[in-house]
Coordinates of C-alpha atoms in Angstrom, one line a residue:
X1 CA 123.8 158.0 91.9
X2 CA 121.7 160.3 93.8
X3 CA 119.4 159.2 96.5
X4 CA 116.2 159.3 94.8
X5 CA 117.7 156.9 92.3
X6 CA 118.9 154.5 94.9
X7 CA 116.1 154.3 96.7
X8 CA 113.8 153.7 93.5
X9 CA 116.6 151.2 92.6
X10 CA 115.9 149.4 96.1
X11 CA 111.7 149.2 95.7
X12 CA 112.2 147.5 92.4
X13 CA 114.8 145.1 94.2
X14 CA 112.2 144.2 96.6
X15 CA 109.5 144.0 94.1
X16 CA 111.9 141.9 91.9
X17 CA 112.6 139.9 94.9
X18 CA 109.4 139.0 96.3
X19 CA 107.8 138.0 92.5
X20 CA 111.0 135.4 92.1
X21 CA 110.4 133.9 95.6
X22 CA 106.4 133.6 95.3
X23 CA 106.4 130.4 93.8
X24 CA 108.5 128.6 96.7
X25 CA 106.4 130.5 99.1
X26 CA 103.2 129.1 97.7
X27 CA 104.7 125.8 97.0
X28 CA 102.2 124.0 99.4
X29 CA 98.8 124.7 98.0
X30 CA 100.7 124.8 94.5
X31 CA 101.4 120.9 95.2
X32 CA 98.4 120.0 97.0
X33 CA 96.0 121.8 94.0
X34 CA 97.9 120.0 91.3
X35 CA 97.6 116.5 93.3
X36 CA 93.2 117.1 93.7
X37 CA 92.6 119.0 90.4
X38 CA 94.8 117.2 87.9
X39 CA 94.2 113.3 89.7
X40 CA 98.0 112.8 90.2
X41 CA 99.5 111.0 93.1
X42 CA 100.9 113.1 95.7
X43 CA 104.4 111.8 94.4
X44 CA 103.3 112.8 91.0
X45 CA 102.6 116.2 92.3
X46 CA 105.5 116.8 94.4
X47 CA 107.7 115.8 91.3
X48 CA 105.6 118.9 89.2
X49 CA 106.3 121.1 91.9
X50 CA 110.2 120.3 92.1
X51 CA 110.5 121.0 88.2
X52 CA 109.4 124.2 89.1
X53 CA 112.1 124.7 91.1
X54 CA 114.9 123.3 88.9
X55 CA 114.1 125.7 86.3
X56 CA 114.3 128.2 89.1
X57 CA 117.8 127.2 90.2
X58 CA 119.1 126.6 86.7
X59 CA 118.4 130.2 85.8
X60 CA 120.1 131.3 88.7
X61 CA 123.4 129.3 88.0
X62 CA 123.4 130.8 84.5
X63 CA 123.0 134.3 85.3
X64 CA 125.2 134.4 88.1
X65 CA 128.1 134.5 85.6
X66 CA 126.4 136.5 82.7
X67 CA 123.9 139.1 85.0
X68 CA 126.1 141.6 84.1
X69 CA 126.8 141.9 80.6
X70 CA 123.3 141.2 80.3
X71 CA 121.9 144.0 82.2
X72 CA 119.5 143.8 85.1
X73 CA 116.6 145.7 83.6
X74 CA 116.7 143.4 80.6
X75 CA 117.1 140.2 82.7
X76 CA 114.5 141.4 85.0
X77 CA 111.5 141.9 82.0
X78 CA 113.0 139.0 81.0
X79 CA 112.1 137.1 83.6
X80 CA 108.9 138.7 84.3
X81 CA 107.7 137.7 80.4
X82 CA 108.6 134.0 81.3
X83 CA 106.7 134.0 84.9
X84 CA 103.7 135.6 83.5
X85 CA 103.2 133.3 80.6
X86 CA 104.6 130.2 82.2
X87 CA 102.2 130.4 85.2
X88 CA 99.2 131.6 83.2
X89 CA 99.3 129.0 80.4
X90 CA 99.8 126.5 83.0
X91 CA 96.9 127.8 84.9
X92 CA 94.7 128.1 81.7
X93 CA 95.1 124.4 80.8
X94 CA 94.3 121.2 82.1
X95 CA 96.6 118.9 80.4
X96 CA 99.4 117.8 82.1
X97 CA 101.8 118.1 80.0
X98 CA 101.1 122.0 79.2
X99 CA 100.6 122.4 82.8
X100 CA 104.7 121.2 83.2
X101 CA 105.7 123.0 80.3
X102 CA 104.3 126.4 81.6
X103 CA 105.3 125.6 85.2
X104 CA 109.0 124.7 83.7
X105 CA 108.7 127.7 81.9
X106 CA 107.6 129.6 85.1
X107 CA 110.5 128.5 87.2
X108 CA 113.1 129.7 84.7
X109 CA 111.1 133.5 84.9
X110 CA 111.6 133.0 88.8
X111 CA 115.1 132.0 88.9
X112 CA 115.6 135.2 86.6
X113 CA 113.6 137.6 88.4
X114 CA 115.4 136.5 91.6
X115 CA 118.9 136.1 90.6
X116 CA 118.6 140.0 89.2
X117 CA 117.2 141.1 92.7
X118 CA 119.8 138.9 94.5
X119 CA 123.0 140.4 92.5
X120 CA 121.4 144.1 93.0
X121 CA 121.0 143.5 96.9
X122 CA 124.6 141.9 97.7
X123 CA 125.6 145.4 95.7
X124 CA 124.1 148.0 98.0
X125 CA 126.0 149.0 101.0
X126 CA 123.6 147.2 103.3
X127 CA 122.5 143.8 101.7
X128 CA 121.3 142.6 104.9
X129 CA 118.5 145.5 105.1
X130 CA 117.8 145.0 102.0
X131 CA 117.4 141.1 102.2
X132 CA 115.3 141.9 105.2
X133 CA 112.7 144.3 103.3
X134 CA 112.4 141.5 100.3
X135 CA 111.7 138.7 102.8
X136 CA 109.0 141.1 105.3
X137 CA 107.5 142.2 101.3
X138 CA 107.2 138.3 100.3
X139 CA 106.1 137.0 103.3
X140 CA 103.3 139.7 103.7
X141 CA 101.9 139.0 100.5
X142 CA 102.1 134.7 100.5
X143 CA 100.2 135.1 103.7
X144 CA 97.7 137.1 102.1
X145 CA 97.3 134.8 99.6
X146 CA 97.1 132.4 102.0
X147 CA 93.6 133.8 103.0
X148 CA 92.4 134.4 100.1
X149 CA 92.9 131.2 97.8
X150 CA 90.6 128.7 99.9
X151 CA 88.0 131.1 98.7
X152 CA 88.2 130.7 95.1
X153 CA 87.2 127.5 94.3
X154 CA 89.5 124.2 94.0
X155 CA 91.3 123.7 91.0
X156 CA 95.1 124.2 89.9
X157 CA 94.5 127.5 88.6
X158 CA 94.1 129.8 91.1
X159 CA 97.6 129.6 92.6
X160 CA 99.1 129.5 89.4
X161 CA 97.5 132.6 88.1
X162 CA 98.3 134.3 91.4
X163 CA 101.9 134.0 90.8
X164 CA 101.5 135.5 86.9
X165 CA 99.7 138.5 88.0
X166 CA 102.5 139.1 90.5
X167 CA 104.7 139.2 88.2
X168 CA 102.7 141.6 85.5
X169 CA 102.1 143.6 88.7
X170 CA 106.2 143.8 89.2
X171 CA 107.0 144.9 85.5
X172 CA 106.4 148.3 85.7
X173 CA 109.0 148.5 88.5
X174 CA 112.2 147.3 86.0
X175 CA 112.1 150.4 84.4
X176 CA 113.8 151.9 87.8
X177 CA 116.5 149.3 87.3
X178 CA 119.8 150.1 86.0
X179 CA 121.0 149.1 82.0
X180 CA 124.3 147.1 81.9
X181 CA 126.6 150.5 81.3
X182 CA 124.7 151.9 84.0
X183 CA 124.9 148.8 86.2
X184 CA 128.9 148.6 85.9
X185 CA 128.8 152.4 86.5
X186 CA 126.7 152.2 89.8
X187 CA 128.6 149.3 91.2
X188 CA 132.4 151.2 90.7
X189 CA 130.8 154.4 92.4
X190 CA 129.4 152.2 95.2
X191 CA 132.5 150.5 95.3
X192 CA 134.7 154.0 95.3
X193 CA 132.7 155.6 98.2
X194 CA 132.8 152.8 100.3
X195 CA 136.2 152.5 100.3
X196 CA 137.2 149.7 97.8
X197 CA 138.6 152.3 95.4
X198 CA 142.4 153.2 96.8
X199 CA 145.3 154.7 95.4
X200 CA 146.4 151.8 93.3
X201 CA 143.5 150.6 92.0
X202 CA 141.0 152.5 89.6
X203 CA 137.6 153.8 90.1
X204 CA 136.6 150.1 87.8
X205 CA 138.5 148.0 89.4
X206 CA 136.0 146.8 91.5
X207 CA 133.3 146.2 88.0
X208 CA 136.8 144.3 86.5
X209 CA 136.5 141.2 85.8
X210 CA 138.6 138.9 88.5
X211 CA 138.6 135.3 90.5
X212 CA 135.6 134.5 92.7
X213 CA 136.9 135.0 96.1
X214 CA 136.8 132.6 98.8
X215 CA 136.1 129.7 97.0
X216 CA 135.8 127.4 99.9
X217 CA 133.9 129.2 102.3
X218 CA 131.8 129.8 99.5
X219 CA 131.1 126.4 97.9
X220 CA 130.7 125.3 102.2
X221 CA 128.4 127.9 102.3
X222 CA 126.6 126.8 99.3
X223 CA 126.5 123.0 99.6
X224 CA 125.4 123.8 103.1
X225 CA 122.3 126.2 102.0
X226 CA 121.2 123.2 99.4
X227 CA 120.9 120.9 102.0
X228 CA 119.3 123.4 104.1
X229 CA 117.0 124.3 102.4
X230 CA 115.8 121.0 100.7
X231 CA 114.9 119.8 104.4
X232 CA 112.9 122.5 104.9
X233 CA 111.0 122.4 101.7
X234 CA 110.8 119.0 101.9
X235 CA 108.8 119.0 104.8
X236 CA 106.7 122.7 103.8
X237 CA 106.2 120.6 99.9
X238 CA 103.9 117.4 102.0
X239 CA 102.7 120.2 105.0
X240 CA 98.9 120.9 103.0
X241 CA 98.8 116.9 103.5
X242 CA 99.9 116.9 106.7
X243 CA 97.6 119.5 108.1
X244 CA 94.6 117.5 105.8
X245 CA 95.3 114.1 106.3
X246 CA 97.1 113.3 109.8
X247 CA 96.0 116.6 111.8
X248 CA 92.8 116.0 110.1
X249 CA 92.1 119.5 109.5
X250 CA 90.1 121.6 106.4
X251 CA 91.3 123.5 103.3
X252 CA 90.9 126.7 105.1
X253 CA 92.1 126.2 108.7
X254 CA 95.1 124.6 106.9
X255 CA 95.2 127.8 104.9
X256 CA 94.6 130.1 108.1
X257 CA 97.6 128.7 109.8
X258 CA 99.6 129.1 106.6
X259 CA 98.8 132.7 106.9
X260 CA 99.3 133.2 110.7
X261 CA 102.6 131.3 110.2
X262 CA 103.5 133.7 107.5
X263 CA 102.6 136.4 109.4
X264 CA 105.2 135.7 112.5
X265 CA 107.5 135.4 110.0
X266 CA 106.7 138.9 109.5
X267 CA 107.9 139.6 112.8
X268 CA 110.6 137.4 112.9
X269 CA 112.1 139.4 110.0
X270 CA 111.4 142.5 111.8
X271 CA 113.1 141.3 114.5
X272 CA 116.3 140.7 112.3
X273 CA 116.3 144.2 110.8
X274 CA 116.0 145.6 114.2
X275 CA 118.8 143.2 115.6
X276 CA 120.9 143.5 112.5
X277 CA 124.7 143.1 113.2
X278 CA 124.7 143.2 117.0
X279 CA 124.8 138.6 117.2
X280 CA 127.1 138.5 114.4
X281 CA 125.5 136.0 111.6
X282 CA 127.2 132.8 113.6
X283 CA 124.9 133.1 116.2
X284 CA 121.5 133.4 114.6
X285 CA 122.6 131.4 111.7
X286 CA 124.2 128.6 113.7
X287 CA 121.1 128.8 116.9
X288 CA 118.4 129.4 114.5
X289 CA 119.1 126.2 112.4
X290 CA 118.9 123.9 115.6
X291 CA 115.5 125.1 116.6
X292 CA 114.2 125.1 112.7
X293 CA 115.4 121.6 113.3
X294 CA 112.9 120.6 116.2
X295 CA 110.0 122.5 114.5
X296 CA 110.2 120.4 111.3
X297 CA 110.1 117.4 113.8
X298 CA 107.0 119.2 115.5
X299 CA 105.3 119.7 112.8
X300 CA 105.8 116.1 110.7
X301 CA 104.7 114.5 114.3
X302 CA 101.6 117.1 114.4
X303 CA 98.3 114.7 114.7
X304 CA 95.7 118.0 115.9
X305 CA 95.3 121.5 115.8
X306 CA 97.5 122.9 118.1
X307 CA 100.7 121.0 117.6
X308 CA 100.5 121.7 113.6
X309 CA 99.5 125.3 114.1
X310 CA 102.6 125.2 117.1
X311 CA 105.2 124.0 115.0
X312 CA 104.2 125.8 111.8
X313 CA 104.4 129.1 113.5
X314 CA 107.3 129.0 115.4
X315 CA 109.3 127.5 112.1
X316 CA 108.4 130.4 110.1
X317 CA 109.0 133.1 112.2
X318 CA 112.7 131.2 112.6
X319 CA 113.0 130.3 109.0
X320 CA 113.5 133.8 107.2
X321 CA 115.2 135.3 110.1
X322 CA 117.6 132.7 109.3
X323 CA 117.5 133.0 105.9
X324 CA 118.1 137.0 105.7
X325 CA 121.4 136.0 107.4
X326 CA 122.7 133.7 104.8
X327 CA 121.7 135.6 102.4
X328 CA 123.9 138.7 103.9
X329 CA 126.7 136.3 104.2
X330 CA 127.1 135.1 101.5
X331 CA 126.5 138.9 99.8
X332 CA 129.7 139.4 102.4
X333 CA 132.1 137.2 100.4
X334 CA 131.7 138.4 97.2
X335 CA 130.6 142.5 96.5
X336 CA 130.0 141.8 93.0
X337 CA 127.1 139.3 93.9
X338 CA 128.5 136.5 92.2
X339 CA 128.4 134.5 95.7
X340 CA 124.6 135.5 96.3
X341 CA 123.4 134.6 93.1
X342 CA 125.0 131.0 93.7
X343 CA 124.1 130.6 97.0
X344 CA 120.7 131.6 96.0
X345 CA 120.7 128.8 93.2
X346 CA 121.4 126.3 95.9
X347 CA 119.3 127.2 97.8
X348 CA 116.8 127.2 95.0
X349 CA 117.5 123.6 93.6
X350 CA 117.4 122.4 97.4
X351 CA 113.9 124.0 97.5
X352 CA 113.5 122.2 93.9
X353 CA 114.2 118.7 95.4
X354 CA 112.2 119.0 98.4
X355 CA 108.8 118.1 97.6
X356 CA 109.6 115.1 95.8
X357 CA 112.0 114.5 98.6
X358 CA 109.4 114.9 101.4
X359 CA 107.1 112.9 99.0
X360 CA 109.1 109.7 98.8
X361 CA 110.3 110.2 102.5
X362 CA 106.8 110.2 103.9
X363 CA 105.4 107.5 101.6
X364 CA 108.1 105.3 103.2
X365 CA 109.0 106.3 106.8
X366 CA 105.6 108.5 107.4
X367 CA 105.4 111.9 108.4
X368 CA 107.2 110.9 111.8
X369 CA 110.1 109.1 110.3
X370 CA 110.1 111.9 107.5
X371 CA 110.9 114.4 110.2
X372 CA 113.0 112.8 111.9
X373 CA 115.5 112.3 108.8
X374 CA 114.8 115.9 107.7
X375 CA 115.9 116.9 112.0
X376 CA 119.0 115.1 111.5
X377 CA 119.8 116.4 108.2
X378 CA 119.6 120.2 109.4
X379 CA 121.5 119.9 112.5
X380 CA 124.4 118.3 110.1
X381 CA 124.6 121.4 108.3
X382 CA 124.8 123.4 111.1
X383 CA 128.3 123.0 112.2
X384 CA 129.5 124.0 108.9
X385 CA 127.3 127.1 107.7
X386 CA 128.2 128.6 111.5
X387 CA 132.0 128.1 110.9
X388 CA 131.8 129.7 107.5
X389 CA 129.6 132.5 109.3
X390 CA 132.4 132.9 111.9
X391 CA 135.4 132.5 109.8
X392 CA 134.8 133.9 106.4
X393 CA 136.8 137.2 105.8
X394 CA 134.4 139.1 104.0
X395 CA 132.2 140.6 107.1
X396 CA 130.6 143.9 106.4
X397 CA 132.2 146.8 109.1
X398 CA 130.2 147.5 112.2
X399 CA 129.9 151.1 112.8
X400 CA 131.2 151.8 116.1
X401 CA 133.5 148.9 115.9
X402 CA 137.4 148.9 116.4
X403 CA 138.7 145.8 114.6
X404 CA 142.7 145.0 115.5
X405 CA 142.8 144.1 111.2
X406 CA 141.8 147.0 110.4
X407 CA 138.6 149.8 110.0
X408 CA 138.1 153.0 112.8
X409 CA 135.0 153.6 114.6
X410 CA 132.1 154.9 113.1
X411 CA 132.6 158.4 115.3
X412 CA 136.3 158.6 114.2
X413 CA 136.6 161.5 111.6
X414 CA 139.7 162.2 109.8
X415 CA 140.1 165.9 109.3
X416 CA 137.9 169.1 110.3
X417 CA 138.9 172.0 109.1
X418 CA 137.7 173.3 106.0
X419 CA 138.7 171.8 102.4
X420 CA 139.4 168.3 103.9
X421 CA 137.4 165.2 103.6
X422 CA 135.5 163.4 106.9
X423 CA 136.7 159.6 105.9
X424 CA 133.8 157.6 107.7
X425 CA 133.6 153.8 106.9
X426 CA 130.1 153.0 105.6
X427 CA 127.7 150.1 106.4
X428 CA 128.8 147.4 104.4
X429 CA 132.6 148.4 103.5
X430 CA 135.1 145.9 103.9
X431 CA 137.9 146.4 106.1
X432 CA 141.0 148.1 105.6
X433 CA 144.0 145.9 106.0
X434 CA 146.7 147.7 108.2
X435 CA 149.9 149.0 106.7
X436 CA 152.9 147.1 108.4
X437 CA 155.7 149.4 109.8
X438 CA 159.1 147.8 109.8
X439 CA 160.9 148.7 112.5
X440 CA 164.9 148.3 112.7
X441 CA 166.4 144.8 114.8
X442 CA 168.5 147.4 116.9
X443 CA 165.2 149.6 117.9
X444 CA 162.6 146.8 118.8
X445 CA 162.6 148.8 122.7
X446 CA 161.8 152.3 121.9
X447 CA 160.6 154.9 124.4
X448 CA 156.9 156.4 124.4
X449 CA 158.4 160.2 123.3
X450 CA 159.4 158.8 120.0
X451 CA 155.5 158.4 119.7
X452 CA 153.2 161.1 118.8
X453 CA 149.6 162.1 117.3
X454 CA 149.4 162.8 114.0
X455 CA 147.8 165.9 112.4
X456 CA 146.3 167.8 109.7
X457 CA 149.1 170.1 110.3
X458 CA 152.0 167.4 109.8
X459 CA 150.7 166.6 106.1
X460 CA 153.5 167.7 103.6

């Protein structure tokens, strides 16, 4: 695949990705429009809003077995179709039941359009760039929307319809995505250059069909990410009300700090491209939960201005930082995406049970008690995603790195004279495993002559 290809291949990832994740993005106005323009109860609401979502996860469980032999460019338009008229019929009506019909329908187009950008980041050699651009692409453009929908009128509509131009916007950009032959195709090459493709195994090996690898770190990982993420959106589902009703705040300051929020997420995902590798993922995956944790308690306890607009801000400039790094992760355990896309369901059907969650928690406990629960719950998950993050096998190699189970540093090449082949590990390869060397019981003490360099001249 050449490079132009790839790196048209990587705008309509991003693209993809930042239509599919939209919807959760938006969820608080999406909620707290549906509750004043439809005259449902803020449960009632928050129970529309987390239907979304299930359609959104349920896609991405069904195509994280079956991307593949569908192709992602028919998947994506797919996907697209569904979001554009889900959204917009539920925008153009004001019955309720059409409205959850098209926001059902809606959900399923996002859980598409996200699986397909998902399975096509864990591919590339770097997912966790890639992650990073999707998040920085989604994030800018929620916050813009964030300014801009306090200013046209109140009403379900405007958020819905905001979500369906996305995606018409996005449509043009599948045509830059690969068929299913070509998919398979792409993924063996990228899976042959990076080193995957060895001397017993064929250039498809790596598209063959085989057993999802590490099934518990991965189903950790994944329980952990649900729960994760459903405290979170529990408490983003109910934060419109909060900002509104206990900081006592309008429509459009709420929105501002939505938007300012948003935007230091900007730089928090800035700051995680630029970090990259350097922490690990235990570290910002592991430190980042625990301070996620005291801004959702921040925030629920918010009663003015500044603590709201404190706690808001810091969380989201925490939150996708953390994310990108789960995200790469979980890419890390499987190279054929299949972990991604699941973890990426979880983490969508945690984001589909949060606003009813957050709803029934607060109309119980109130915001306090709310975020106090929601505080306990993350910290609880922490443990667990950081030992996956540390322990899980499938790490991408570090260049520059020397590993004892295998890989060579970055600046190692193998062979310089003409006619042979510099053997650099790429961002993103796995590591090679180390050929032992059996050495005879009556030899174990050997002196250091019978040691030597190898060369290029010593090859039969």
């Amino acid at each position: 695949m050449s490079s132009r290809t790839r790196g048209g291949a990587l705008v309509a990832l991003v693209a993809l990705f930042t239509a599919g994740y939209l919807a959760p993005y938006l969820l608080p106005t999406v909620v707290g429009r549906l509750s004043a323009g439809l005259g449902l109860t803020p449960a009632q609401a928050g129970l529309v809003g987390s239907v979304l979502l299930l359609g959104s996860s349920t896609a991405g469980f069904t195509l994280a077995a079956r991307g593949e032999r569908i192709g992602p460019r028919r998947a994506a338009r797919a996907g697209l179709l569904a979001m554009a008229v889900g959204y917009g019929s539920a925008a153009a009506t004001g019955l309720v039941p059409l409205v959850v019909a098209g926001a059902v329908l809606g959900g399923l187009g996002s859980g598409t359009a996200t699986a397909v950008a998902v399975a096509g980041i864990a591919g590339r050699r770097d997912p966790h760039r890639a992650s990073t651009l999707g998040l920085l692409s989604v994030s800018a453009t929620a916050g813009a929307l964030y300014l801009t929908l306090p200013h046209l009128g109140g009403g379900h509509a405007a958020p819905l319809l905001a979500i369906a131009c996305a995606a018409a916007l996005v449509g043009p950009a599948t045509g830059l995505l690969p068929d299913a032959g070509r998919a398979v195709r792409d993924r063996s090459a990228t899976a042959t250059a990076s080193g995957r493709g060895s001397s017993d195994r064929g250039p498809g090996a790596a598209a063959a069909p085989g057993p999802l690898p590490y099934r518990r770190a991965g189903a950790v990982l994944a329980g952990g990410v649900l729960c994760w993420s459903l405290a979170q959106n529990a408490l983003w589902g109910v934060s419109g009300r909060i900002g509104l009703t206990q900081a006592g705040l309008s429509e459009v300051t709420v929105g501002a700090v939505f938007a300012a929020a948003l935007g230091a997420g900007l730089a928090g995902v800035t700051a995680a491209g630029a970090l990259g590798s350097r922490l690990g993922r235990a570290v910002p995956i592991g430190a980042g939960t625990v301070v996620i944790a005291g801004c959702v308690w921040l925030s629920s306890s918010a009663e003015d201005l500044t603590g709201f607009a404190t706690g808001e801000i810091l969380w989201n400039t925490v939150y996708p930082v953390v994310l990108s790094y789960l995200l790469g992760l979980a890419a890390s355990l499987d190279p054929r995406g299949r972990w991604a896309v699941m973890v990426g369901s979880a983490s969508s059907l945690g984001v589909a049970c949060g606003p009813v969650t957050g709803s029934l928690l607060s109309d119980r406990a109130g915001y306090p008690g709310m975020g106090l629960v929601l505080c306990a719950l993350l910290l609880l998950v922490a443990a667990p995603m950081t030992a996956v993050a540390r322990h899980a096998s499938g790490r991408p190699l570090v260049p520059g790195s020397i590993r004892r189970r295998g890989g060579a540093p970055a600046a190692v090449l193998a062979g310089r004279g003409p006619g042979t082949t510099a053997l650099v590990p790429q961002v993103g390869a796995p590591e090679q495993e180390v050929t032992p060397v059996g050495v005879p019981a009556g030899r174990r003490r050997m002196a250091r002559s019978a040691f030597r360099l190898a060369r290029p001249s010593d090859r039969g």
